[in-house]
Amino acid sequence: MTSLGTFSGRGRRHLLVHPWSLGLLGILLVFGLWATISSLGVVDQLFLPSPAAVFLAGQEQLAQGQLVADLVASIRRVFGGFALSALVAIPLGIAMGANTTLCRLLEPLLGILRYMPAPAFIPLLIIYFGVDELPKILLIFIGTLFFNTLMIMDAVKFVPSELIETALTLGGKRADLLTRVIAPYIIPQALDAFRVNMAAAWNLVIVAELVAAEDGLGKRISLAQRFLRTDQIFLGLIVIGIIGLLIDLGFRMLMRRRCSWAQ
Amino acid sequence: MDLILDGVCKSYPQSRGSLAILDDINFSIHTGQFVALLGSSGSGKSTVMRLVAGLEFPSNGRITFDGLPVGGPGSDRGMVFQKYSLYPWLTAAQNVAFGMELQGLPRLEVRERTAYFLEVVGLRDAGGRLPRELSGGMQQRIAIARALAAQPKLLLLDEPFGALDLQIRESMQEFLYQLWQQTGLSVLLITHDIDEALLLAQQIHVLAPRPGRIVRSLMVDFDHGDMMALRLSTPFLERRQELANGLRQLDGTLT
Ligand SMILES: Nc1ncnc2c1ncn2[C@@H]1O[C@H](COP(=O)(O)OP(=O)(O)OP(=O)(O)O)[C@@H](O)[C@H]1O
Ligand SMILES: [Mg+2]
């Protein structure tokens, strides 16, 4: 906001410099390019559907109720898997950050697991758990757990020692440190870690649905491929992008509301 | 007798042998006394304070407080750190209340005492502000209020005004002196500022570096009625000059 101060005398500059309007401009530019190319007819409609065709595909799927059903299915998987991952990562990350022995024991292990690409677990998960919801939720769990844990662990490690020691000299017990110093201190960084790793969760749910699913945005895309419906593929991609952006913004808003001190 | 350090040594293990940080530190602080530890950077001042606070333990020697050996940190020894150490997510008032809440005081009492100590440090109107919205001097005053509100018997101050500019530092020194007179607390002040030690303390121990050891102890009894005038008075300036020469010699013999 303050960076606008220097331009405040000139309305048009002002609007252009606003971070949101510039971002919107970037999006509109690409959209415009897309619309122009497809209206010139230089690329086959099959490869590059027009914006209107994609819009129509969206209308059709909305009317059938399919779009909403797919959305709900995908979102449920993402949130289920991610909630499970956060539920384990928060206590585990805090414990590893606060306890050197535990950290030395588990950090190399998590470091290795983190580098195993989560989609490579899909065959195993299918063998173990079939093609129901459970393997998809577990995939997201596996794919985000190690990152979430290590990022929370790092946040805990960097809690300034003065804050810990002050609590001790004010009569605090060990248990107080966790709830009254460490937890509040790491909340902004934990939220940020979740925001970043949520993107991975979205990638994974689509991958899982491409491989084996009854419904979901990924499933719709893979069906569209079978019928060469590029308009539906475009639609799926755009919807996924928009949902991701909304989740990102949601996390940022939560952060601004709850952690104004860390800004 | 309140606090007694008896033959306290501290060393840290190193790849070969160990590094001596403090060597045979002896001094004591009576109830209500204001003692300063004066030494250059790296002489081990903070280490002495951390030992007294119970955040670390001596390699040798004993520290007793009210007749009992110091076994860990406790609210009877309040501490204000060299660096600003307010909880950034709590308002000034919540920071002051922090220790009282840890000790489980009734809510009403916490509220009353918070208001009282905000008043004592002259920041009644800043209670609702976050630390980042406070100046450095205000932050350190809140940190002092927070330490006081936890009802310590001994206040440990580790270069509390070191990061403040000269003018604010002088007014903070006057503030601290008045506070000490009002409350009758025992205070251990750590500083590398000769003026500060001479102005505030009744007794000064000079710490020489590598390893940290007390090379000189002196009693101070100036008339503190007018601190501004005291800063410029001849006896004060003479004492200051003499101490400064002593410290310079200490550094000279080491380099
Ligand atoms: N944990 C540690 N391990 C090894 N050496 C340490 C440790 N803590 C402190 N030291 C060393 O002890 C010496 C004294 O440190 P200390 O912080 O007590 O000095 P100080 O007088 O407070 O200095 P300053 O005025 O800069 O704050 C320094 O040389 C420091 O490097
Ligand atoms: Mg120090």
XYZ file of N, CA, C and O in Angstrom, chain A residues 44-156:
452
model
N -5.704 -25.701 -35.542
C -6.881 -26.573 -35.590
C -7.686 -26.460 -34.293
O -7.119 -26.492 -33.203
N -9.016 -26.369 -34.415
C -9.910 -26.292 -33.253
C -9.699 -27.461 -32.289
O -9.877 -27.348 -31.098
N -9.280 -28.574 -32.860
C -9.095 -29.763 -32.032
C -7.944 -29.560 -31.050
O -7.995 -30.018 -29.918
N -6.916 -28.855 -31.517
C -5.772 -28.620 -30.639
C -6.000 -27.427 -29.716
O -5.612 -27.444 -28.555
N -6.593 -26.386 -30.300
C -6.794 -25.167 -29.506
C -8.259 -24.739 -29.584
O -8.641 -24.011 -30.495
N -9.069 -25.190 -28.646
C -10.481 -24.780 -28.659
C -10.579 -23.299 -28.352
O -9.713 -22.734 -27.680
N -11.628 -22.667 -28.849
C -11.788 -21.234 -28.594
C -12.296 -21.027 -27.170
O -12.881 -21.931 -26.574
N -12.076 -19.823 -26.624
C -12.609 -19.524 -25.279
C -14.107 -19.792 -25.207
O -14.608 -20.312 -24.207
N -14.821 -19.470 -26.286
C -16.270 -19.691 -26.293
C -16.602 -21.169 -26.149
O -17.506 -21.553 -25.391
N -15.829 -22.018 -26.856
C -16.079 -23.464 -26.780
C -15.859 -23.966 -25.363
O -16.632 -24.775 -24.837
N -14.786 -23.476 -24.720
C -14.496 -23.895 -23.349
C -15.611 -23.424 -22.419
O -16.060 -24.152 -21.538
N -16.081 -22.193 -22.668
C -17.157 -21.651 -21.850
C -18.414 -22.509 -21.988
O -19.090 -22.833 -21.016
N -18.700 -22.911 -23.230
C -19.864 -23.755 -23.483
C -19.741 -25.096 -22.766
O -20.684 -25.594 -22.150
N -18.525 -25.665 -22.855
C -18.290 -26.949 -22.167
C -18.564 -26.795 -20.675
O -19.139 -27.679 -20.038
N -18.152 -25.648 -20.142
C -18.386 -25.385 -18.724
C -19.866 -25.308 -18.423
O -20.347 -25.889 -17.441
N -20.591 -24.588 -19.288
C -22.037 -24.450 -19.084
C -22.731 -25.802 -19.102
O -23.563 -26.109 -18.252
N -22.302 -26.609 -20.056
C -22.896 -27.931 -20.212
C -22.676 -28.772 -18.963
O -23.603 -29.378 -18.416
N -21.414 -28.769 -18.492
C -21.098 -29.590 -17.315
C -21.784 -29.060 -16.061
O -22.161 -29.831 -15.176
N -21.916 -27.738 -16.001
C -22.624 -27.146 -14.855
C -24.072 -27.593 -14.858
O -24.620 -28.005 -13.834
N -24.690 -27.528 -16.030
C -26.106 -27.886 -16.145
C -26.343 -29.335 -15.760
O -27.323 -29.675 -15.100
N -25.399 -30.192 -16.165
C -25.540 -31.622 -15.826
C -25.228 -31.885 -14.352
O -25.421 -33.002 -13.876
N -24.660 -30.910 -13.708
C -24.277 -31.100 -12.307
C -22.964 -31.829 -12.168
O -22.520 -32.138 -11.066
N -22.321 -32.087 -13.318
C -21.086 -32.864 -13.275
C -19.912 -32.074 -12.700
O -19.134 -32.602 -11.913
N -19.846 -30.804 -13.093
C -18.723 -29.974 -12.660
C -18.688 -29.896 -11.138
O -17.640 -30.080 -10.505
N -19.863 -29.636 -10.557
C -19.919 -29.510 -9.102
C -19.582 -30.840 -8.429
O -18.816 -30.885 -7.462
N -20.120 -31.931 -9.004
C -19.853 -33.247 -8.414
C -18.356 -33.555 -8.455
O -17.775 -34.040 -7.475
N -17.706 -33.248 -9.594
C -16.255 -33.480 -9.713
C -15.478 -32.637 -8.724
O -14.536 -33.103 -8.085
N -15.908 -31.382 -8.642
C -15.238 -30.462 -7.716
C -15.298 -30.987 -6.297
O -14.284 -31.040 -5.587
N -16.501 -31.367 -5.894
C -16.688 -31.850 -4.523
C -15.814 -33.075 -4.271
O -15.138 -33.168 -3.250
N -15.794 -33.979 -5.258
C -15.008 -35.205 -5.083
C -13.526 -34.876 -4.909
O -12.858 -35.373 -3.990
N -12.999 -34.016 -5.775
C -11.570 -33.684 -5.704
C -11.245 -32.930 -4.414
O -10.256 -33.226 -3.740
N -12.070 -31.946 -4.097
C -11.807 -31.128 -2.911
C -11.846 -31.998 -1.656
O -11.023 -31.857 -0.758
N -12.797 -32.942 -1.612
C -12.885 -33.813 -0.435
C -11.594 -34.620 -0.256
O -11.087 -34.762 0.846
N -11.087 -35.117 -1.362
C -9.843 -35.903 -1.270
C -8.677 -35.036 -0.802
O -7.912 -35.419 0.079
N -8.568 -33.859 -1.429
C -7.457 -32.968 -1.056
C -7.531 -32.614 0.420
O -6.551 -32.744 1.160
N -8.699 -32.189 0.866
C -8.797 -31.731 2.249
C -8.663 -32.881 3.238
O -8.048 -32.725 4.288
N -9.221 -34.036 2.856
C -9.081 -35.193 3.744
C -7.617 -35.572 3.926
O -7.121 -35.686 5.047
N -6.917 -35.731 2.800
C -5.510 -36.131 2.863
C -4.657 -35.076 3.542
O -3.781 -35.391 4.348
N -4.956 -33.823 3.229
C -4.123 -32.754 3.772
C -4.361 -32.581 5.267
O -3.418 -32.353 6.030
N -5.617 -32.703 5.685
C -5.915 -32.569 7.118
C -5.188 -33.664 7.896
O -4.590 -33.414 8.948
N -5.211 -34.870 7.345
C -4.515 -35.992 7.990
C -3.017 -35.691 8.103
O -2.388 -35.900 9.147
N -2.482 -35.158 7.007
C -1.050 -34.849 6.975
C -0.713 -33.763 8.005
O 0.258 -33.884 8.754
N -1.539 -32.722 8.077
C -1.281 -31.646 9.040
C -1.395 -32.164 10.470
O -0.607 -31.791 11.350
N -2.360 -33.040 10.672
C -2.601 -33.589 12.012
C -1.381 -34.351 12.528
O -1.088 -34.348 13.722
N -0.684 -35.017 11.610
C 0.529 -35.747 12.021
C 1.734 -34.808 12.022
O 2.586 -34.859 12.913
N 1.793 -33.911 11.007
C 2.990 -33.072 10.836
C 3.161 -32.081 11.987
O 4.287 -31.815 12.402
N 2.066 -31.545 12.511
C 2.194 -30.514 13.556
C 2.860 -31.082 14.812
O 3.911 -30.584 15.218
N 2.308 -32.151 15.408
C 2.994 -32.663 16.604
C 4.380 -33.240 16.294
O 5.325 -33.023 17.053
N 4.505 -33.933 15.148
C 5.796 -34.541 14.822
C 6.859 -33.471 14.556
O 7.989 -33.555 15.042
N 6.480 -32.448 13.801
C 7.422 -31.365 13.495
C 7.849 -30.625 14.753
O 9.026 -30.314 14.936
N 6.892 -30.364 15.640
C 7.227 -29.665 16.886
C 8.153 -30.539 17.730
O 9.170 -30.069 18.254
N 7.823 -31.831 17.813
C 8.654 -32.729 18.626
C 10.069 -32.802 18.062
O 11.047 -32.738 18.806
N 10.190 -32.882 16.729
C 11.520 -32.963 16.125
C 12.288 -31.660 16.279
O 13.502 -31.655 16.462
N 11.566 -30.539 16.218
C 12.237 -29.252 16.361
C 12.709 -29.011 17.780
O 13.701 -28.324 18.015
N 11.994 -29.571 18.745
C 12.301 -29.292 20.146
C 13.252 -30.323 20.734
O 13.899 -30.059 21.745
N 13.343 -31.499 20.105
C 14.128 -32.585 20.683
C 15.228 -33.024 19.720
O 14.958 -33.585 18.657
N 16.471 -32.777 20.102
C 17.594 -33.064 19.199
C 17.699 -34.543 18.868
O 17.985 -34.912 17.726
N 17.482 -35.387 19.869
C 17.608 -36.838 19.635
C 16.618 -37.294 18.577
O 16.961 -37.990 17.619
N 15.363 -36.883 18.764
C 14.319 -37.273 17.824
C 14.628 -36.742 16.427
O 14.417 -37.426 15.417
N 15.149 -35.527 16.389
C 15.474 -34.900 15.109
C 16.554 -35.696 14.394
O 16.441 -36.005 13.215
N 17.622 -36.055 15.140
C 18.715 -36.814 14.520
C 18.231 -38.179 14.052
O 18.697 -38.698 13.046
N 17.296 -38.742 14.807
C 16.773 -40.062 14.465
C 15.962 -40.021 13.170
O 16.078 -40.883 12.309
N 15.116 -38.998 13.028
C 14.124 -39.013 11.953
C 14.454 -38.137 10.748
O 13.946 -38.383 9.651
N 15.308 -37.112 10.931
C 15.507 -36.171 9.828
C 16.067 -36.846 8.570
O 15.555 -36.604 7.473
N 17.103 -37.695 8.696
C 17.602 -38.345 7.468
C 16.531 -39.211 6.797
O 16.405 -39.198 5.574
N 15.751 -39.914 7.611
C 14.689 -40.758 7.078
C 13.686 -39.927 6.285
O 13.370 -40.234 5.127
N 13.204 -38.837 6.901
C 12.244 -37.984 6.203
C 12.886 -37.351 4.976
O 12.236 -37.147 3.961
N 14.180 -37.045 5.099
C 14.891 -36.453 3.971
C 14.891 -37.380 2.767
O 14.736 -36.941 1.632
N 15.052 -38.673 3.014
C 15.032 -39.647 1.915
C 13.614 -39.798 1.365
O 13.376 -39.722 0.164
N 12.660 -39.975 2.284
C 11.269 -40.184 1.866
C 10.761 -39.014 1.038
O 10.008 -39.181 0.090
N 11.211 -37.828 1.423
C 10.743 -36.628 0.744
C 11.116 -36.654 -0.733
O 10.427 -36.106 -1.573
N 12.266 -37.287 -1.046
C 12.711 -37.284 -2.431
C 12.098 -38.395 -3.260
O 12.317 -38.461 -4.468
N 11.351 -39.297 -2.601
C 10.653 -40.302 -3.392
C 9.387 -39.659 -3.950
O 8.555 -39.184 -3.196
N 9.253 -39.634 -5.287
C 8.082 -38.964 -5.859
C 6.798 -39.681 -5.440
O 6.661 -40.897 -5.627
N 5.884 -38.914 -4.856
C 4.661 -39.508 -4.333
C 3.879 -40.306 -5.384
O 3.350 -41.378 -5.070
N 3.797 -39.832 -6.648
C 3.013 -40.597 -7.628
C 3.534 -42.021 -7.806
O 2.774 -42.919 -8.165
N 4.830 -42.224 -7.524
C 5.396 -43.575 -7.648
C 4.810 -44.521 -6.610
O 4.967 -45.735 -6.721
N 4.144 -43.978 -5.604
C 3.512 -44.834 -4.599
C 2.141 -45.337 -5.061
O 1.559 -46.205 -4.426
N 1.622 -44.762 -6.150
C 0.252 -45.096 -6.557
C 0.070 -46.599 -6.791
O -0.863 -47.201 -6.258
N 0.984 -47.239 -7.547
C 0.792 -48.688 -7.760
C 0.719 -49.459 -6.455
O -0.151 -50.327 -6.292
N 1.610 -49.140 -5.539
C 1.597 -49.815 -4.242
C 0.267 -49.588 -3.530
O -0.351 -50.524 -3.004
N -0.160 -48.324 -3.505
C -1.393 -47.985 -2.791
C -2.580 -48.718 -3.392
O -3.486 -49.153 -2.684
N -2.559 -48.858 -4.733
C -3.679 -49.559 -5.384
C -3.648 -51.041 -5.010
O -4.675 -51.646 -4.716
N -2.437 -51.600 -4.981
C -2.325 -53.026 -4.594
C -2.819 -53.214 -3.159
O -3.548 -54.147 -2.842
N -2.428 -52.301 -2.273
C -2.799 -52.444 -0.863
C -4.273 -52.152 -0.610
O -4.937 -52.838 0.147
N -4.765 -51.067 -1.212
C -6.066 -50.548 -0.784
C -7.106 -50.475 -1.892
O -8.175 -49.915 -1.693
N -6.795 -50.999 -3.087
C -7.772 -50.949 -4.158
C -7.863 -49.578 -4.790
O -6.906 -48.807 -4.764
N -9.039 -49.274 -5.355
C -9.180 -48.018 -6.081
C -10.208 -47.101 -5.417
O -10.745 -46.210 -6.055
N -10.489 -47.329 -4.134
C -11.475 -46.488 -3.433
C -10.890 -45.126 -3.062
O -9.883 -44.714 -3.604
N -11.535 -44.502 -2.123
C -11.081 -43.188 -1.675
C -9.773 -43.277 -0.892
O -8.909 -42.398 -0.987
N -9.643 -44.320 -0.077
C -8.514 -44.411 0.850
C -7.150 -44.233 0.171
O -6.347 -43.413 0.623
N -6.864 -44.958 -0.936
C -5.532 -44.781 -1.532
C -5.285 -43.349 -2.017
O -4.150 -42.885 -1.962
N -6.319 -42.664 -2.475
C -6.130 -41.291 -2.959
C -5.802 -40.361 -1.796
O -4.915 -39.506 -1.868
N -6.562 -40.548 -0.699
C -6.307 -39.721 0.491
C -4.906 -40.009 1.038
O -4.162 -39.107 1.399
N -4.538 -41.294 1.025
C -3.203 -41.653 1.524
C -2.102 -41.097 0.632
O -1.032 -40.709 1.113
N -2.364 -41.047 -0.661
C -1.359 -40.491 -1.572
C -1.073 -39.031 -1.215
O 0.083 -38.606 -1.149
N -2.139 -38.270 -0.984
C -1.961 -36.863 -0.621
C -1.279 -36.748 0.737
O -0.408 -35.908 0.948
N -1.651 -37.651 1.621
C -1.020 -37.699 2.941
C 0.487 -37.913 2.807
O 1.297 -37.136 3.305
N 0.874 -38.939 2.051
C 2.297 -39.249 1.863
C 3.019 -38.099 1.156
O 4.120 -37.721 1.519
N 2.326 -37.546 0.157
C 2.977 -36.536 -0.672
C 3.202 -35.214 0.032
O 4.006 -34.393 -0.420
N 2.491 -34.959 1.132
C 2.663 -33.670 1.801
C 3.222 -33.807 3.216
O 3.720 -32.834 3.763
N 3.147 -35.012 3.783
C 3.542 -35.184 5.192
C 4.983 -34.756 5.453
O 5.267 -34.014 6.392
N 5.902 -35.205 4.594
C 7.315 -34.988 4.895
C 7.678 -33.511 4.756
O 8.433 -32.972 5.562
N 7.121 -32.872 3.734
C 7.384 -31.440 3.582
C 6.792 -30.664 4.748
O 7.453 -29.816 5.343
N 5.535 -30.960 5.078
C 4.901 -30.251 6.196
C 5.708 -30.424 7.472
O 5.985 -29.461 8.188
N 6.108 -31.662 7.749
C 6.827 -31.941 8.996
C 8.154 -31.203 9.045
O 8.479 -30.544 10.034
N 8.920 -31.302 7.951
C 10.248 -30.679 7.972
C 10.144 -29.166 8.055
O 10.955 -28.514 8.713
N 9.139 -28.585 7.420
C 9.005 -27.127 7.471
C 8.600 -26.667 8.871
O 9.072 -25.643 9.362
N 7.732 -27.430 9.520
C 7.353 -27.068 10.888
C 8.537 -27.264 11.834
O 8.798 -26.439 12.705
N 9.284 -28.335 11.606
C 10.468 -28.567 12.429
C 11.432 -27.386 12.329
O 11.955 -26.903 13.343
N 11.650 -26.904 11.124
C 12.559 -25.773 10.945
C 12.053 -24.535 11.675
O 12.822 -23.813 12.295
N 10.749 -24.293 11.578
C 10.177 -23.127 12.264
C 10.427 -23.228 13.767
O 10.803 -22.254 14.408
N 10.261 -24.420 14.313
C 10.456 -24.593 15.764
C 11.917 -24.373 16.134
O 12.228 -23.750 17.145
